[in-house]
Coordinates of C-alpha atoms in Angstrom, one line a residue:
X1 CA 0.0 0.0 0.0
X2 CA 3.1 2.3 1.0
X3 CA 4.6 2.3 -2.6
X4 CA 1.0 2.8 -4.2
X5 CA 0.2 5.9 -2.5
X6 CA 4.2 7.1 -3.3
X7 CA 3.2 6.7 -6.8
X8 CA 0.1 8.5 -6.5
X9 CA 2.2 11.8 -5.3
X10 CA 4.9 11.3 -7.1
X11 CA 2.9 11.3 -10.0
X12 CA 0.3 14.4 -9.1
X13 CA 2.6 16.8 -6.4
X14 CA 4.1 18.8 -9.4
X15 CA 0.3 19.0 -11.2
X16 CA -0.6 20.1 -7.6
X17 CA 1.5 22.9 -7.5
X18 CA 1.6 24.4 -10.9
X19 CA -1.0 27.0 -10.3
X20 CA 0.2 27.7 -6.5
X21 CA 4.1 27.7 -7.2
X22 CA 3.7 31.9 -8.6
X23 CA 2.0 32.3 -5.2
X24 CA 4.5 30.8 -3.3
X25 CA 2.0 28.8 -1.2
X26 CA 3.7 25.5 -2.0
X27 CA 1.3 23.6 0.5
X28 CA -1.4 21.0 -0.7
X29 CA -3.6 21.9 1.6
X30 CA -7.8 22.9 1.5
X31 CA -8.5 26.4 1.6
X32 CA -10.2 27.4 4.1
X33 CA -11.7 30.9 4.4
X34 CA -12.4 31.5 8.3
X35 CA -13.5 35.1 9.2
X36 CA -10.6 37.9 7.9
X37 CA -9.1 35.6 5.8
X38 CA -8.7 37.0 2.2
X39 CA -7.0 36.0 -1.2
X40 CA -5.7 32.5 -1.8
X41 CA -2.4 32.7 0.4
X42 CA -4.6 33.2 3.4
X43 CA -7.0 30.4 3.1
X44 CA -4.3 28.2 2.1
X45 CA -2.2 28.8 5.3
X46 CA -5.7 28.9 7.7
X47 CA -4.6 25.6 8.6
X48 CA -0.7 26.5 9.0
X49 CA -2.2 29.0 12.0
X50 CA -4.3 26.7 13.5
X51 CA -1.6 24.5 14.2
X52 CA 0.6 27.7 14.6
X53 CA -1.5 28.4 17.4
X54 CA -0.7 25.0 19.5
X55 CA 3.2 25.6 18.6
X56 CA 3.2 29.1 20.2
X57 CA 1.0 28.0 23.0
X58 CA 3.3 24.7 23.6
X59 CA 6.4 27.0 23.5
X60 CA 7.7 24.1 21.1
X61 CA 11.3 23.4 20.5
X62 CA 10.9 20.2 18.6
X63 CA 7.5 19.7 15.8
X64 CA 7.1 17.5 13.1
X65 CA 4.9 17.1 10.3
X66 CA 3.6 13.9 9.0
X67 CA 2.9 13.9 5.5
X68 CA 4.8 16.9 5.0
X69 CA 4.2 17.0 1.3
X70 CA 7.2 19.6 -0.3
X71 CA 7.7 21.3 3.2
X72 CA 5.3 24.2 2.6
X73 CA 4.1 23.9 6.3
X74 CA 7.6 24.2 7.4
X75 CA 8.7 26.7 5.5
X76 CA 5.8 28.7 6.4
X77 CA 6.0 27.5 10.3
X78 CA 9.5 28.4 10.7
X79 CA 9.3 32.0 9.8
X80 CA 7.1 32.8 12.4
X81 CA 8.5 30.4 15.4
X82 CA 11.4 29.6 16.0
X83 CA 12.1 25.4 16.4
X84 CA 13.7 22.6 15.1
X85 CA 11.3 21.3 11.8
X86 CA 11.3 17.7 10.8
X87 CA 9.3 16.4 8.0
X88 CA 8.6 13.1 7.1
X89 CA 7.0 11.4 3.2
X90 CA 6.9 8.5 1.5
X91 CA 7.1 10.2 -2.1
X92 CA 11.1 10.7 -3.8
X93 CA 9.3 13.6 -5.6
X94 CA 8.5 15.5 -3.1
X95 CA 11.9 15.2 -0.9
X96 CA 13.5 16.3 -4.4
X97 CA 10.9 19.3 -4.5
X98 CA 11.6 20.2 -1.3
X99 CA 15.4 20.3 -2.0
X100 CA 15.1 22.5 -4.4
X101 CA 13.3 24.7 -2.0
X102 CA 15.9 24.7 0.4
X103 CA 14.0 22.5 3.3
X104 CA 15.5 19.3 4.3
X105 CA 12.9 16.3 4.7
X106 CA 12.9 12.1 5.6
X107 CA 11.6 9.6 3.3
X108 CA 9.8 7.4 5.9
X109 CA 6.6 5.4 5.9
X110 CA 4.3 6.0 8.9
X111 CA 4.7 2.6 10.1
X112 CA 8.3 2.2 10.2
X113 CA 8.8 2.1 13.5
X114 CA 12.6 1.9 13.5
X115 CA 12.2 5.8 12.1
X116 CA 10.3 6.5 15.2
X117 CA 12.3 4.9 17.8
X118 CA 15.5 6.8 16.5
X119 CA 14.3 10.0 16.9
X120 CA 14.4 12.2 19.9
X121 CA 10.5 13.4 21.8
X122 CA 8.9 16.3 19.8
X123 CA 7.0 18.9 21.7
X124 CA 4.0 19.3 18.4
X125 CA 3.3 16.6 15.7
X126 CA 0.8 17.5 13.1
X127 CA -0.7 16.2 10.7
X128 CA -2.6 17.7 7.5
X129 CA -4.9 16.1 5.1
X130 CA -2.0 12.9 5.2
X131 CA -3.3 10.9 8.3
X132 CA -6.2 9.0 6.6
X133 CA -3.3 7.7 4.1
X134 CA -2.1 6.0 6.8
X135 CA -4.1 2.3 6.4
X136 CA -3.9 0.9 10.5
X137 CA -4.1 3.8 12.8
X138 CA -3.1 1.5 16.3
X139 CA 0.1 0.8 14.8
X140 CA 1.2 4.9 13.7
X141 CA -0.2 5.7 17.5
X142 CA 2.0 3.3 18.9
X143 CA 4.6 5.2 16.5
X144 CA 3.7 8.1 17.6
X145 CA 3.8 7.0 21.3
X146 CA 7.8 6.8 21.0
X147 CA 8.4 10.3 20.5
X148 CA 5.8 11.7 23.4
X149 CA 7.0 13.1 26.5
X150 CA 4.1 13.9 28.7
X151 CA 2.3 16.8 27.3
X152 CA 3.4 16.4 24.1
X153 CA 0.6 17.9 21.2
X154 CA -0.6 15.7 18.4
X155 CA -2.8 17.7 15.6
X156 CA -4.7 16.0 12.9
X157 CA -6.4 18.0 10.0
X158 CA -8.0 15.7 7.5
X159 CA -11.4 14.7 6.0
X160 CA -13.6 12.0 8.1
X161 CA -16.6 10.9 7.5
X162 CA -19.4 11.9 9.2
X163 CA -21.1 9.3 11.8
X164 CA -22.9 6.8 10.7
X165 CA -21.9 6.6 7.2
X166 CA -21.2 3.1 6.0
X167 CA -17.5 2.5 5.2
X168 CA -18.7 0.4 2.3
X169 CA -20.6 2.9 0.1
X170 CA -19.8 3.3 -3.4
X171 CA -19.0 6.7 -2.8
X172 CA -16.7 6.0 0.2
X173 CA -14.9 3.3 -1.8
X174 CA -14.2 5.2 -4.8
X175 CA -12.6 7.8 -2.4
X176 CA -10.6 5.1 -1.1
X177 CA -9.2 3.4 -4.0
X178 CA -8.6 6.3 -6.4
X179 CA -7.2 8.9 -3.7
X180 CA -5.5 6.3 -2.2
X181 CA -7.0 6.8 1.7
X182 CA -7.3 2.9 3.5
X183 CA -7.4 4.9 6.7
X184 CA -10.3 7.2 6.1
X185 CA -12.1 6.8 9.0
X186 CA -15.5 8.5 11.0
X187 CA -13.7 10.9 14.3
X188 CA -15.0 8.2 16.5
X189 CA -12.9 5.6 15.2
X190 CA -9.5 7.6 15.2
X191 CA -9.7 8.6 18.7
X192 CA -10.5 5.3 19.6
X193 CA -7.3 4.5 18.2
X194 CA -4.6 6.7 19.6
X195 CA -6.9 6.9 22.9
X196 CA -4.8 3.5 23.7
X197 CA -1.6 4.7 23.2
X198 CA -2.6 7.4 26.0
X199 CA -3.6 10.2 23.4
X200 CA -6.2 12.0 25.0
X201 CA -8.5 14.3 22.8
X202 CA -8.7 18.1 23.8
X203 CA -10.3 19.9 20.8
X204 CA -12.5 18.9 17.7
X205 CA -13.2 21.3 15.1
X206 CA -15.8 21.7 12.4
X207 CA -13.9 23.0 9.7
X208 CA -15.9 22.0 7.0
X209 CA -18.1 25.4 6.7
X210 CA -15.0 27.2 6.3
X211 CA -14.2 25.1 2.5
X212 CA -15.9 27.0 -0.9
X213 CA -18.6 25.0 -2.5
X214 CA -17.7 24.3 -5.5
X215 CA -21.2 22.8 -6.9
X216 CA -19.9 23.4 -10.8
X217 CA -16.5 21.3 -10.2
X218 CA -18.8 18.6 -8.5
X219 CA -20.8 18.7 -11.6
X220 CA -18.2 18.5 -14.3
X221 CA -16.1 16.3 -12.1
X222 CA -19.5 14.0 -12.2
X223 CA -19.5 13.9 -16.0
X224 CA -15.8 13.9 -16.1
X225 CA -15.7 10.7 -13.6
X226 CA -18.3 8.9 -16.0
X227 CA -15.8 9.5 -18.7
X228 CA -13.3 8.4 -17.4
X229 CA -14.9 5.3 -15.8
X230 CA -16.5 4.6 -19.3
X231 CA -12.8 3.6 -21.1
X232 CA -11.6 2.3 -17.9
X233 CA -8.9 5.5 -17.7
X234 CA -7.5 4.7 -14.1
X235 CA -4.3 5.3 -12.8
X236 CA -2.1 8.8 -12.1
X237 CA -4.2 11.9 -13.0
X238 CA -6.7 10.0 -13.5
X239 CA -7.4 8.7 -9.7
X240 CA -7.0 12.4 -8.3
X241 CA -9.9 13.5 -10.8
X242 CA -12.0 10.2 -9.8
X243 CA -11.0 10.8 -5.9
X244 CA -11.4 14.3 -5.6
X245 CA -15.4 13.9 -7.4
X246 CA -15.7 11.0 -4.9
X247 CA -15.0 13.0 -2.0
X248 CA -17.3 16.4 -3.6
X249 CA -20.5 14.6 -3.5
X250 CA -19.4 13.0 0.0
X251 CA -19.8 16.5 1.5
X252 CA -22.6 17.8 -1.1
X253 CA -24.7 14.5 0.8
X254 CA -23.3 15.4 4.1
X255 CA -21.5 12.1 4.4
X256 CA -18.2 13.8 5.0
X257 CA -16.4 16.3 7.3
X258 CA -13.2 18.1 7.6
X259 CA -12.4 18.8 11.4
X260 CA -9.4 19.6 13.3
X261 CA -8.6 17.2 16.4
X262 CA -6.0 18.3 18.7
X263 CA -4.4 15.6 21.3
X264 CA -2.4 15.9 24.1
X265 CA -0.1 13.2 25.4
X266 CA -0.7 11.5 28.8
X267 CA 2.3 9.9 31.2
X268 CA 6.0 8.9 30.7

């Protein structure tokens, strides 16, 4: 499954960027316009200041971000508090990217644990619109565990779906397979998870008002994913268009949310 969703990045992180690169946003990341927030840059990096929050609150000297994507997160992070970064992917591409942006990141899988038990505690891990990649939740908690000292902040940002929704609908499993998400997961079932590895949950956000409605893209993406589905065109650019129209009509039913969880760590 690791190598799979490589290839899906590797394949889509430049496409990803093209249009953001002039703007210097160079994070993946929803746009969310909260209240004050104007332009593109802005509701790009609402979620950067969300977690910027924690970070200045913790007083962090040690963050990481899992899923880090090229490092836009970082980059953006580290001009405005001070700390030691560390950013961990499973795509080539995007270590290269990040290179060539001048920000130093691992090529790790989330459930290495031999990555996780050679690092040192971290004061804030984060995580944005990367965790539901991740396909066996218990096992990257008891990664995570390893680098907790007590207090220690874990933030997820991601897409869940919303209660009740049966993990095998059509809709939920064409999400799945083409945007390559084996963890995507109702919020009940995530804390569950990392509740046993003594992650106790703090905050839980409704971010999904703050994400534009884009009823026409759901529309064309509907009659671009019966296209595509009619000569079998899977694969690459292909998934993120079949994905991405997956996941629009999850929220246009109501059958999908985007929240921010914030955990803190219990005990030694």
């Amino acid at each position: 499954m690791a190598h799979r969703i490589a290839d899906y990045y590797d394949v889509n992180t430049r496409r990803f960027l093209f249009f953001r690169r002039s703007l210097n946003i160079g994070a993946i990341h929803r746009r969310l316009y909260a209240a004050g927030k104007r332009g593109s840059f802005q509701a790009a990096h609402h979620s950067n200041e969300l977690v910027l929050e924690t970070i200045r609150k913790a007083k962090a000297a040690r963050v990481l971000d899992l899923g880090c994507g090229i490092g836009g997160s970082i980059r953006y992070l580290s001009q405005r508090h001070p700390a030691e970064y560390f950013g961990i992917t499973i795509s080539p591409v995007q270590v290269r990217t990040a290179a060539e942006l001048g920000t130093r990141l691992e090529l790790t899988d989330y459930l290495n644990p031999e990555w996780f038990s050679s690092q040192d505690p971290m004061d804030v891990m984060y995580a944005i619109e990367s965790m539901q990649h991740n396909p066996d939740h218990r096992r990257l908690a008891s990664n995570l565990r390893m680098l907790c000292h007590r207090g220690t902040r874990l933030i997820v940002i991601d897409d869940f779906l919303s209660p009740d929704v049966d993990p095998q609908h059509p809709l939920v499993v064409r999400f799945h397979r083409h945007w390559r998400v084996p963890g995507v997961t109702a919020v009940q079932n995530l804390v569950q998870a990392y509740a046993g590895e003594g992650f106790i949950l703090e905050r839980n956000i409704d971010l999904s008002q703050l994400m534009a409605r884009r009823h026409m893209l759901r529309i064309l993406g509907n009659a671009a994913s019966g296209f595509l589905n009619a000569f079998r065109l899977h694969g690459g650019y292909f998934d993120n268009i079949l994905g991405g129209n997956a996941l629009l009509n999850l929220y246009q039913r109501g059958m999908a949310e985007y929240r921010m969880l914030e955990f803190s760590r219990e005990g030694p």
